[in-house]
Coordinates of C-alpha atoms in Angstrom, one line a residue:
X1 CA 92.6 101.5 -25.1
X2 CA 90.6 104.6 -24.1
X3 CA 92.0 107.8 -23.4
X4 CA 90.0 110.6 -20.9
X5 CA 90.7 113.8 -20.5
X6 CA 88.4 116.8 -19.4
X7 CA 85.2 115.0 -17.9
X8 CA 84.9 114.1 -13.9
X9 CA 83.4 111.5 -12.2
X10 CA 80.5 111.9 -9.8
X11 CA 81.4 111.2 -6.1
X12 CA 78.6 108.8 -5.7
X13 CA 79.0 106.6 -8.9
X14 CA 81.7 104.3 -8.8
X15 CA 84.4 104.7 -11.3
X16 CA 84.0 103.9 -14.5
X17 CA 85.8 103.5 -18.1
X18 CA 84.4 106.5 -19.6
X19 CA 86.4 109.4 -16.9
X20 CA 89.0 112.0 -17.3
X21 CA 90.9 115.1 -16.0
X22 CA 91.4 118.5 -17.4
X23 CA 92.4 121.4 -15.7
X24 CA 93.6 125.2 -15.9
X25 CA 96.1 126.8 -14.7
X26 CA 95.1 130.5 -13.6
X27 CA 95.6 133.4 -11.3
X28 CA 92.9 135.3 -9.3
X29 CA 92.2 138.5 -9.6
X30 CA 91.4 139.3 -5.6
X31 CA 93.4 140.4 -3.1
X32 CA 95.4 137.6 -2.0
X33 CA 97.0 139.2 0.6
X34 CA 94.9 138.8 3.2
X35 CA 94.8 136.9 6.7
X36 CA 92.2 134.4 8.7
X37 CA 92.2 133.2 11.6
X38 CA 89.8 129.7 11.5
X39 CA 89.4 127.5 15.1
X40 CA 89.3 124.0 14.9
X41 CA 88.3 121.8 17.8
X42 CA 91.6 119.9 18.1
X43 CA 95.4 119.8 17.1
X44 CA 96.7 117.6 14.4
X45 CA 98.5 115.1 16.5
X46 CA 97.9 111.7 15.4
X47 CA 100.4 112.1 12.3
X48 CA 100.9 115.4 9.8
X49 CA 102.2 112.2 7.3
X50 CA 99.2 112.4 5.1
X51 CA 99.6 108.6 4.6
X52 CA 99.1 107.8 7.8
X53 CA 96.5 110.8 9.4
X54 CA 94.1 108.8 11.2
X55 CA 91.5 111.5 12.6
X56 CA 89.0 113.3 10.4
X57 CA 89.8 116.3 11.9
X58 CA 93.1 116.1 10.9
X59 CA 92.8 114.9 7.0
X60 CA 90.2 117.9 6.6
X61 CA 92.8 120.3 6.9
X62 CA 95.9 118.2 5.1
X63 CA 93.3 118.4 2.4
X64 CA 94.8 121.9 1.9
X65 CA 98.2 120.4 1.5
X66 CA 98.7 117.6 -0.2
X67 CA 96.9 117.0 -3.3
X68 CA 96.7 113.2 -5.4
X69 CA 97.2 112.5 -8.9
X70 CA 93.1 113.3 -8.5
X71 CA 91.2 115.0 -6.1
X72 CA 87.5 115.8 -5.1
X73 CA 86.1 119.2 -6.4
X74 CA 83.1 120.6 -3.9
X75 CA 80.4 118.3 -6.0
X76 CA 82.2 115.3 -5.3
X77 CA 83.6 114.7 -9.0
X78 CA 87.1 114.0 -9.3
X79 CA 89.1 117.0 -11.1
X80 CA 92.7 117.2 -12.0
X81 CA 95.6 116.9 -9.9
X82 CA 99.3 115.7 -10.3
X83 CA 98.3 113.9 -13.2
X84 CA 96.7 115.9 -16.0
X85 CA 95.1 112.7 -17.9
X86 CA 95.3 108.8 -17.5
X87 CA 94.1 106.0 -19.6
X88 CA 92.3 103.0 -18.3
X89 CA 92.0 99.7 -20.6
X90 CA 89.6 97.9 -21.9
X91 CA 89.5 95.2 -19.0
X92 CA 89.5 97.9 -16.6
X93 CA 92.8 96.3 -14.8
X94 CA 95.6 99.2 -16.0
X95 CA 95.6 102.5 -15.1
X96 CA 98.1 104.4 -16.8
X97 CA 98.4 108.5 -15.6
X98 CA 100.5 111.2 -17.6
X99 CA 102.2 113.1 -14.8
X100 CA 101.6 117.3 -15.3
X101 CA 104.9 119.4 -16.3
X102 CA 105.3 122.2 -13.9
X103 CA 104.4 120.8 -10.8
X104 CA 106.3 121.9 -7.8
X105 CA 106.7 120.5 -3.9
X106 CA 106.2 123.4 -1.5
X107 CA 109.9 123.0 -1.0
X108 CA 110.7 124.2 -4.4
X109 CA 111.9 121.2 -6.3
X110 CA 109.8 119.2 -8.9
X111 CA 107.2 116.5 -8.7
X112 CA 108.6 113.3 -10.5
X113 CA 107.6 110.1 -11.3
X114 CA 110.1 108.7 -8.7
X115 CA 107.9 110.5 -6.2
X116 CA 104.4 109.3 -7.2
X117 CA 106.1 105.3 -7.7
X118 CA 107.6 106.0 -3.7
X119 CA 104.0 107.1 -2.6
X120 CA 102.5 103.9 -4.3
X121 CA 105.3 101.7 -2.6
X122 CA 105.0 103.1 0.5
X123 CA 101.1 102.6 0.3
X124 CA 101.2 99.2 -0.9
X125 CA 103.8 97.8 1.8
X126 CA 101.9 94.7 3.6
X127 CA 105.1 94.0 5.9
X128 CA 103.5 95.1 9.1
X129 CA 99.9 93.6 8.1
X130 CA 97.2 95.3 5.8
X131 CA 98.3 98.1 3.6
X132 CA 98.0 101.6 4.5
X133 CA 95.2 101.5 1.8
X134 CA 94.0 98.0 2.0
X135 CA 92.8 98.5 -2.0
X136 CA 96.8 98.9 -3.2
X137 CA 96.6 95.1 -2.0
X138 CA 95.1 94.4 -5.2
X139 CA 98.3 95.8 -7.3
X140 CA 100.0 93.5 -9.4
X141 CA 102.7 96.1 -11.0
X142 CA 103.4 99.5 -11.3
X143 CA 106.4 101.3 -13.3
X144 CA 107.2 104.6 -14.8
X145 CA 106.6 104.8 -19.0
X146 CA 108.0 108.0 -19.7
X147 CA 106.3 110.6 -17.8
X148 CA 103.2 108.0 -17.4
X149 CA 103.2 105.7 -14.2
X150 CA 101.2 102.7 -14.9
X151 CA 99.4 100.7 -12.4
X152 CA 98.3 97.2 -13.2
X153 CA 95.5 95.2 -11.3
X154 CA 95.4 91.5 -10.5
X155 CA 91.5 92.1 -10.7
X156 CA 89.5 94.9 -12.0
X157 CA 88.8 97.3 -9.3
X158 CA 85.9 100.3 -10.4
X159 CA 86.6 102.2 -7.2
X160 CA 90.2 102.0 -7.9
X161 CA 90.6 105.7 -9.1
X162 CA 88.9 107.0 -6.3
X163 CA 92.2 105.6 -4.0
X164 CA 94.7 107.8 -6.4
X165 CA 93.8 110.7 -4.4
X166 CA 96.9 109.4 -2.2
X167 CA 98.5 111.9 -1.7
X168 CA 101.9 112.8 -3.5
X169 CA 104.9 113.6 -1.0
X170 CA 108.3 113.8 -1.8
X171 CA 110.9 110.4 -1.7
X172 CA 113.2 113.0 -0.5
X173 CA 111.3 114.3 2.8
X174 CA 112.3 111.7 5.5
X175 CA 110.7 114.1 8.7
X176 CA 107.2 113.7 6.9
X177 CA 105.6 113.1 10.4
X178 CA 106.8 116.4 11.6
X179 CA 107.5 118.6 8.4
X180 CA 104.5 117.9 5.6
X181 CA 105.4 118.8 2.2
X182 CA 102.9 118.6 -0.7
X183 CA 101.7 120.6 -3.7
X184 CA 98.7 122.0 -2.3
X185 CA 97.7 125.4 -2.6
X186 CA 98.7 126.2 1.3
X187 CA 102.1 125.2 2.6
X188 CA 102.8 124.3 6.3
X189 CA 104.8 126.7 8.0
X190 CA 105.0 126.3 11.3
X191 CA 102.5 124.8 14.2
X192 CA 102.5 125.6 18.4
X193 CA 101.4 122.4 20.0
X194 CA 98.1 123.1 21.4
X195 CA 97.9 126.7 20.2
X196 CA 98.1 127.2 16.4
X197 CA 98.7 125.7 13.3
X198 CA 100.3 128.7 10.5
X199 CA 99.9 128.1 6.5
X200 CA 100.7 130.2 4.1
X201 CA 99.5 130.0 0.3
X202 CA 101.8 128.5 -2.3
X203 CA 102.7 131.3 -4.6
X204 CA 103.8 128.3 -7.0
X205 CA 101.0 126.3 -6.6
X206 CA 100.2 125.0 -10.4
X207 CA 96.4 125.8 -10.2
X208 CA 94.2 128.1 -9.0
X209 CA 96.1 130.4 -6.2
X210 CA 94.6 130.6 -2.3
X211 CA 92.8 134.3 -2.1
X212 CA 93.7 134.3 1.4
X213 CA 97.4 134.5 2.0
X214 CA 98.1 133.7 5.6
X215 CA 95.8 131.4 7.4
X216 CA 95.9 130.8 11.4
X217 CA 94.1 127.3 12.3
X218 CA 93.7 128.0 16.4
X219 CA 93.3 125.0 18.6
X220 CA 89.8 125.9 20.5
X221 CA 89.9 122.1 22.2
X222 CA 87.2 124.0 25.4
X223 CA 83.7 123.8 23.1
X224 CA 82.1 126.4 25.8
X225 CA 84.8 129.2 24.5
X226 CA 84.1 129.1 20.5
X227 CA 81.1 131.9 20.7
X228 CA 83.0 133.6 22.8
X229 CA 86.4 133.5 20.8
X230 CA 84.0 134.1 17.6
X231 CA 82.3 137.3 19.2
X232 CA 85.7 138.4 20.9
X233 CA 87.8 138.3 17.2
X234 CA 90.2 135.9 18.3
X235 CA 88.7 133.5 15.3
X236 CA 87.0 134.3 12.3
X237 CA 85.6 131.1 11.1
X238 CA 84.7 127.9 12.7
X239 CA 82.8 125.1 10.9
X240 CA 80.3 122.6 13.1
X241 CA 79.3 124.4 15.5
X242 CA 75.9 123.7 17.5
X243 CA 72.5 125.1 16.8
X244 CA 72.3 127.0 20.4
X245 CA 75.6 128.7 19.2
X246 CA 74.1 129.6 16.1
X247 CA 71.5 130.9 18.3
X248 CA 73.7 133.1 20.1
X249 CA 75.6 134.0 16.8
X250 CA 72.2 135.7 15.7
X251 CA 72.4 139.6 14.6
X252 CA 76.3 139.5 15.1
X253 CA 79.0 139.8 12.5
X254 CA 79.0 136.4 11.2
X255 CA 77.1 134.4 8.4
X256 CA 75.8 131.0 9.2
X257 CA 75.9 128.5 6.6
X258 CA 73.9 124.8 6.6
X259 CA 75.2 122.0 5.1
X260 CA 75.7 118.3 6.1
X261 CA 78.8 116.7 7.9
X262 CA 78.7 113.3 5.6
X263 CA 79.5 111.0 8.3
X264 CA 77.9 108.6 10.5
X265 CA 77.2 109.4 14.0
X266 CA 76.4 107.1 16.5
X267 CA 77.2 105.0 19.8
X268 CA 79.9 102.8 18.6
X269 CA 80.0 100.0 21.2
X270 CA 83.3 97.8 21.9
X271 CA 81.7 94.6 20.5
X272 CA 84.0 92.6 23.3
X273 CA 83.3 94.6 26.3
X274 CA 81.4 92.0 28.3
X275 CA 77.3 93.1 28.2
X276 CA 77.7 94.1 23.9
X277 CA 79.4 90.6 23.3
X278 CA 75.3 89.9 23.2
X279 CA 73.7 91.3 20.5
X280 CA 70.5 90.9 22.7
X281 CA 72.0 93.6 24.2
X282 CA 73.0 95.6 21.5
X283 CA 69.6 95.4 19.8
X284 CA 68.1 96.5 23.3
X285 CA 70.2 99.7 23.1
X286 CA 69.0 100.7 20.1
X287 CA 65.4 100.2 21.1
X288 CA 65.9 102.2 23.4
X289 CA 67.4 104.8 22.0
X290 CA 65.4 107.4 19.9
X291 CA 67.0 109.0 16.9
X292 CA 64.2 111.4 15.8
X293 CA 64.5 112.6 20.0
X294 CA 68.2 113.2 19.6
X295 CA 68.2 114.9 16.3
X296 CA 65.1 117.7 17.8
X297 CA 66.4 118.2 21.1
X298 CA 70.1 118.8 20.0
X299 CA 70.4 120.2 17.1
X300 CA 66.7 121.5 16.1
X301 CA 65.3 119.0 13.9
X302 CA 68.1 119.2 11.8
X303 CA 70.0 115.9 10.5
X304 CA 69.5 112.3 8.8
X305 CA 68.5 109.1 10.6
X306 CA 70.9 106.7 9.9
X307 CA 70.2 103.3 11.0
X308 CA 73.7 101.8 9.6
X309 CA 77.1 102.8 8.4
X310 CA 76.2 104.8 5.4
X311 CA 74.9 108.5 4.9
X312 CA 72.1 109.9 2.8
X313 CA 75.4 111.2 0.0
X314 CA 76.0 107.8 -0.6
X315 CA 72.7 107.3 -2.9
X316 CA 72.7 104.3 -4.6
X317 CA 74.3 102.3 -1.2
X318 CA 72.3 104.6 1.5
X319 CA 69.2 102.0 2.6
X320 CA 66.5 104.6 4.6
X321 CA 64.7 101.2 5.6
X322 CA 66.9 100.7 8.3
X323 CA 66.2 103.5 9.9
X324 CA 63.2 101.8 10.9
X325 CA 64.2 98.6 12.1
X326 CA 64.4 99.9 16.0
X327 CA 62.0 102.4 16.3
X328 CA 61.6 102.9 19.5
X329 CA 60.5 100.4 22.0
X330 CA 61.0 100.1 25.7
X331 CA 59.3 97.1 26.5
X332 CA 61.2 95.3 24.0
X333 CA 64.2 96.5 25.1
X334 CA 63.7 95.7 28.3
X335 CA 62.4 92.4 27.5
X336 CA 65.9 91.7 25.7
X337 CA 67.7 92.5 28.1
X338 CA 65.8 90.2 30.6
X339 CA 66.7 87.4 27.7
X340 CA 70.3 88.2 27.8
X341 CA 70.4 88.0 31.9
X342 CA 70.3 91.5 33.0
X343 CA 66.9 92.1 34.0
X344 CA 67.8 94.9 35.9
X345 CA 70.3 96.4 33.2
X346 CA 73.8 97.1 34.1
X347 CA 76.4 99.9 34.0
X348 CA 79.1 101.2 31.4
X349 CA 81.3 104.1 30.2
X350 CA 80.9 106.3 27.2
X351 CA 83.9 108.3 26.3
X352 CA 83.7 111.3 24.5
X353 CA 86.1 113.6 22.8
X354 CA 85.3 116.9 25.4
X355 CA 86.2 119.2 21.8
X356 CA 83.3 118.0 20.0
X357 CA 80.0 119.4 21.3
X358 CA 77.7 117.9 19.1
X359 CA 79.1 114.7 20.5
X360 CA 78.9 115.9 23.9
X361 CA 75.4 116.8 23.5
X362 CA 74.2 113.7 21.8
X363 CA 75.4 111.5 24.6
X364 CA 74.1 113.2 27.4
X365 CA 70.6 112.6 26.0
X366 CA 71.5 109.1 25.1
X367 CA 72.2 108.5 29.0
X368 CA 68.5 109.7 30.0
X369 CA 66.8 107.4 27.2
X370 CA 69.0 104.2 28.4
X371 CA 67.4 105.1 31.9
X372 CA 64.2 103.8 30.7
X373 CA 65.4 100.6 30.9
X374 CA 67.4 100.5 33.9
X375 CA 70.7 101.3 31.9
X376 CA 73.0 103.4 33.5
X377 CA 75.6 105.2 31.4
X378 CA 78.2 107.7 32.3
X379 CA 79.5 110.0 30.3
X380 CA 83.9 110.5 30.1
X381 CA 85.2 112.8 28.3
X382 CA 88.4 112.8 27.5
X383 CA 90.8 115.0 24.8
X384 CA 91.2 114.2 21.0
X385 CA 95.1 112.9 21.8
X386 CA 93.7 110.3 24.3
X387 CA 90.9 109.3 22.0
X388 CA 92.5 108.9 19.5
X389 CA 95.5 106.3 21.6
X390 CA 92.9 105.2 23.7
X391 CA 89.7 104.5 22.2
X392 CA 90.4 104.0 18.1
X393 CA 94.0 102.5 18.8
X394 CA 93.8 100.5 21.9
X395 CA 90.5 99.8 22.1
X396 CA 90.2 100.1 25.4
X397 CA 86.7 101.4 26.3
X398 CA 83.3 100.5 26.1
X399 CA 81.6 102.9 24.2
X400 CA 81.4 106.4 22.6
X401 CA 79.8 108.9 20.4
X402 CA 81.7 110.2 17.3
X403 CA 81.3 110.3 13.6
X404 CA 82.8 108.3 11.2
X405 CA 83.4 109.6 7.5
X406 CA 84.4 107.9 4.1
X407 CA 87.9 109.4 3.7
X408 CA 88.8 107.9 0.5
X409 CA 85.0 108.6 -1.0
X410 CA 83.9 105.3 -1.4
X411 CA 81.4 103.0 0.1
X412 CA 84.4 100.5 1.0
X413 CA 85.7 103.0 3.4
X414 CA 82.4 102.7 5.2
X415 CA 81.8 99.2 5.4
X416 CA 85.3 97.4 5.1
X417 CA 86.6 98.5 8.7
X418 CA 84.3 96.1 10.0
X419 CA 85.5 93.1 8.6
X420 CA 86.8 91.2 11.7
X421 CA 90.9 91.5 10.5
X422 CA 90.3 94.7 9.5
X423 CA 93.2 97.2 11.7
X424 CA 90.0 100.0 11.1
X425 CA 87.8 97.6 12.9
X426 CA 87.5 99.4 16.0
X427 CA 84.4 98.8 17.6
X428 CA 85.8 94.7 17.5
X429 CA 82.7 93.8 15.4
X430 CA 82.7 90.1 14.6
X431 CA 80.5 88.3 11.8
X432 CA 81.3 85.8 9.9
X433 CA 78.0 86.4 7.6
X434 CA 79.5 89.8 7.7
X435 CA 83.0 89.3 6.6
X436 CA 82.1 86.8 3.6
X437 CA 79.7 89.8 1.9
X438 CA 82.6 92.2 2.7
X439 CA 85.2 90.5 1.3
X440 CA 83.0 89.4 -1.7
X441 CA 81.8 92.6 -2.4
X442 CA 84.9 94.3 -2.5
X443 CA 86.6 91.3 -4.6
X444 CA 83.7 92.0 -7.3
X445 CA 84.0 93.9 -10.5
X446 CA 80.2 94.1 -11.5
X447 CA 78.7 97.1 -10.4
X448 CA 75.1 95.9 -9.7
X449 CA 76.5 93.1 -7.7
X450 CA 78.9 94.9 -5.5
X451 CA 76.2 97.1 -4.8
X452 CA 73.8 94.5 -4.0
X453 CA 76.7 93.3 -1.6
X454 CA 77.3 96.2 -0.1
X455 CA 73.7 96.5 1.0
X456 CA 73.5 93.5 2.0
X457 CA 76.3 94.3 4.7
X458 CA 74.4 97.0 5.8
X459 CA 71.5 94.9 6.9
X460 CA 74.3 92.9 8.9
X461 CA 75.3 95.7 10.8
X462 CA 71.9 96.6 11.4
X463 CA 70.3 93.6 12.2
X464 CA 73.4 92.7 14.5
X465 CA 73.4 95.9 15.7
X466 CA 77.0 96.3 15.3
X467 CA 76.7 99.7 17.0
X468 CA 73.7 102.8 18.2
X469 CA 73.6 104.6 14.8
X470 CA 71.9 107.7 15.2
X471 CA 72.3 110.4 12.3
X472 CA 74.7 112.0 9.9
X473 CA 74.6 115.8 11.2
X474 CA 73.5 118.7 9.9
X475 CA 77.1 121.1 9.5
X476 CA 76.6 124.8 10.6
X477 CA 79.3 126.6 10.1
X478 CA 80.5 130.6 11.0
X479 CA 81.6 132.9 9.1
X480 CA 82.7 136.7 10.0
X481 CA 80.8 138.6 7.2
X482 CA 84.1 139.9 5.8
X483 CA 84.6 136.8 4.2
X484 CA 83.0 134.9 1.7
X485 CA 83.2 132.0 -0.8
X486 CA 83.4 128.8 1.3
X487 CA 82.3 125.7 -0.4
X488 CA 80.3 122.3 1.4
X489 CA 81.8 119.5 0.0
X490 CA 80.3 115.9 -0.3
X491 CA 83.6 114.3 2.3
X492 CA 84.8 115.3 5.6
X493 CA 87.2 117.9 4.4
X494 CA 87.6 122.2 4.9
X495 CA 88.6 123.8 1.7
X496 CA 90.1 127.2 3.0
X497 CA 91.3 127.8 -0.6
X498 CA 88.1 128.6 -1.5
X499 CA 87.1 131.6 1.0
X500 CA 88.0 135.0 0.2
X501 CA 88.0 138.5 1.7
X502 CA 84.3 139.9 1.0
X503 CA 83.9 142.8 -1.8

């Protein structure tokens, strides 16, 4: 048996037997009674159950919330949480964490081992289909040792560890939908549907304290009004916004930070809607559609090609190659789509969330490139609460231009949702090539072949033009110059814990 403490594990290598957690427990010296008022493009309706959040946009700020027995520090490695050390054996198939004294729910009473076991449970429950986290699938046991829990594989899984940033929630909370209670260091205190969400920091969080005390998260769902509301003071922060609003942000009151989202953008096509049932088809979309055009004339050069589900972070699984297996060709295009029986194209609906400009933009020039081949696309936008029912849930559309992120920081996230009986899979990609490599890679415990797997279903989705992949964005974000201290991190999340009033 090995035991780990005080070393983390880098985001983009996949866990091994050599990790551990350490942490401090301290107070900071700033004022920490400040405000901030930080717009976000959408409210956080899908769930505020951090077990079952389905939009990005609303696990980026839970992220503030709820915490795991791990979670990710800004350079992707995994620092200490709930749990203050673990122990992983020999054969890599039991994982036993030491719960930390002292840690308290934002409702006062303490974190137990009853708590963490009910989060696993709940997790792990196959009764209505796949687990919540399809990886708990692969637990054989788990039981409380003392103040360890101890998980036990059927098979050795290296990305395991990276999945115990589950969050931790109390057994006791049975309005978790509605009223989220973690250990974070912001509690929620109240939210205005379509107005406002209000935290507030945790003043017995067991870590480092929030420097901000009182945070406002204001719903700015119209993309037109977020300069405005940034020059007017209504908001004071708002991360993703477009180049020309950084343009028109120039020489006020605000810094503008650059970093990258870590997500994959692109035209995800509904796989059964009748003309993308033909991969002919699909390929002649991407022909036609020019990345290195999209990235220049919306966002000013900057961004990543991506040319299949997995972003530049991802190292040792990111394959540039692919970026180069449509460059741009209208004849071919055109000549596929003769071969497929529509010689003189055909017609179809791309919906877009109407709070997410970069979106917005990117499809509009989309629809003038698919004119060169006698495709005629229409854009619909539509808000983040129908999008979400409509489009990820329902499946009923055709196509549309989001990003899609690697919540649980691995490169399963990416690739498993498009195994054919995945409940993720909603672009309704089928492959049976696909699905063997997916299931084999993820049922592997050698690193070198899961990666070579991995890869490998990559090339599917590229070759098969599973969807229009088109870049993993650049991320500018404003900040009023009173404020300082925010942190990029590697996965779709917002750290608001980290910014503080400027000196």
């Amino acid at each position: 048996m090995k035991r780990f403490k005080a070393v983390s594990t880098a985001l983009l290598i996949l866990a091994t037997m050599a990790i551990a957690l350490c942490g401090c427990k301290g107070d900071k010296t700033e004022d920490s009674s400040s405000s901030i008022t930080i717009g976000i493009p959408q409210d956080l309706e899908d769930s505020l159950d951090p077990h079952k959040a389905v939009a990005a946009g609303t696990k980026e700020i839970l992220f503030n919330i709820f915490e795991g027995l791990v979670k990710a520090d800004s350079k992707g490695d995994l620092i200490p949480a709930v749990a203050e050390s673990y122990i992983i054996s020999e054969d890599g198939k039991t994982f036993t964490f030491t719960l930390r004294s002292g840690v308290k729910f934002h409702d006062g009473t303490d974190v137990t081992a009853d708590d963490v076991l009910f989060c696993i449970a709940k997790n792990a429950d196959a009764s209505n289909g796949e687990p919540l986290i399809s990886a708990f699938s692969n637990i054989d046991e788990y039981k409380v040792d003392g103040n360890n829990i101890v998980i036990s594989l059927k098979e050795a899984d290296p990305d395991f560890l990276q999945y115990m940033t589950m969050a931790i929630i109390p057994k006791a909370n049975d309005k978790a939908d509605t009223n989220p209670i973690g250990t974070g260091p912001y509690k929620y205190v109240s939210r205005s549907a379509q107005e406002n969400i209000i935290l507030k920091a945790f003043d017995q969080y067991w870590g480092e304290k929030a420097y901000i005390s009182d945070v406002t998260l204001k719903i700015c769902a119209n993309a037109d009004s977020i300069v405005m509301d940034l020059l007017g003071g209504s908001i004071d922060f708002f991360a993703r916004i477009t180049s020309a609003q950084v343009a028109q942000l120039q020489n006020a009151d605000f810094e503008i930070l650059e970093g990258t989202m870590n997500l994959v953008q692109a035209m995800y096509l509904n796989n059964d809607f009748e003309p993308f049932k033909d991969v002919r088809v699909r390929q002649a979309l991407c022909y036609a559609v020019d990345q290195k055009e999209i990235i220049d004339i919306c966002f000013d050069g900057k961004g990543s090609p991506v040319g299949s589900s997995m972003f530049p972070a991802f190292g040792k699984y990111y394959i540039e190659e692919t970026n180069d297996v449509y460059n741009t060709d209208i004849d071919k295009a055109k000549e596929l789509l003769t071969e497929a029986g529509y010689p003189d194209g055909f017609s179809f609906s791309i919906s877009v969330p109407s709070n997410y400009q970069p979106h917005i933009d990117t499809a509009q020039v989309i629809v003038e490139q698919l004119k060169k081949i006698g495709v005629d696309a229409k854009i619909s936008l539509i808000e983040w609460d129908s999008w979400l029912s409509d489009v990820y849930v329902g499946r009923n559309y055709e196509a549309t231009v989001v990003g899609v992120d690697a919540s649980s920081m691995t490169a399963r996230a990416m690739l498993e949702r498009f195994d054919s009986e995945s409940s993720k899979n909603f672009v309704n990609f089928k492959s049976e090539k696909y699905d063997e490599l997916i299931r084999k890679a993820i049922a592997s415990t050698d690193d070198e072949e899961k990666t070579k797997l991995y890869k490998e279903c990559e090339w599917v989705l590229t070759n098969e033009a599973a969807n229009v992949y088109v870049q993993d964005l650049a991320e500018f974000v404003a900040i009023r110059k009173n404020y300082t201290g925010y942190e990029f991190y590697p996965i779709y999340v917002m750290d608001i814990a980290k910014i503080k009033p400027a000196k």
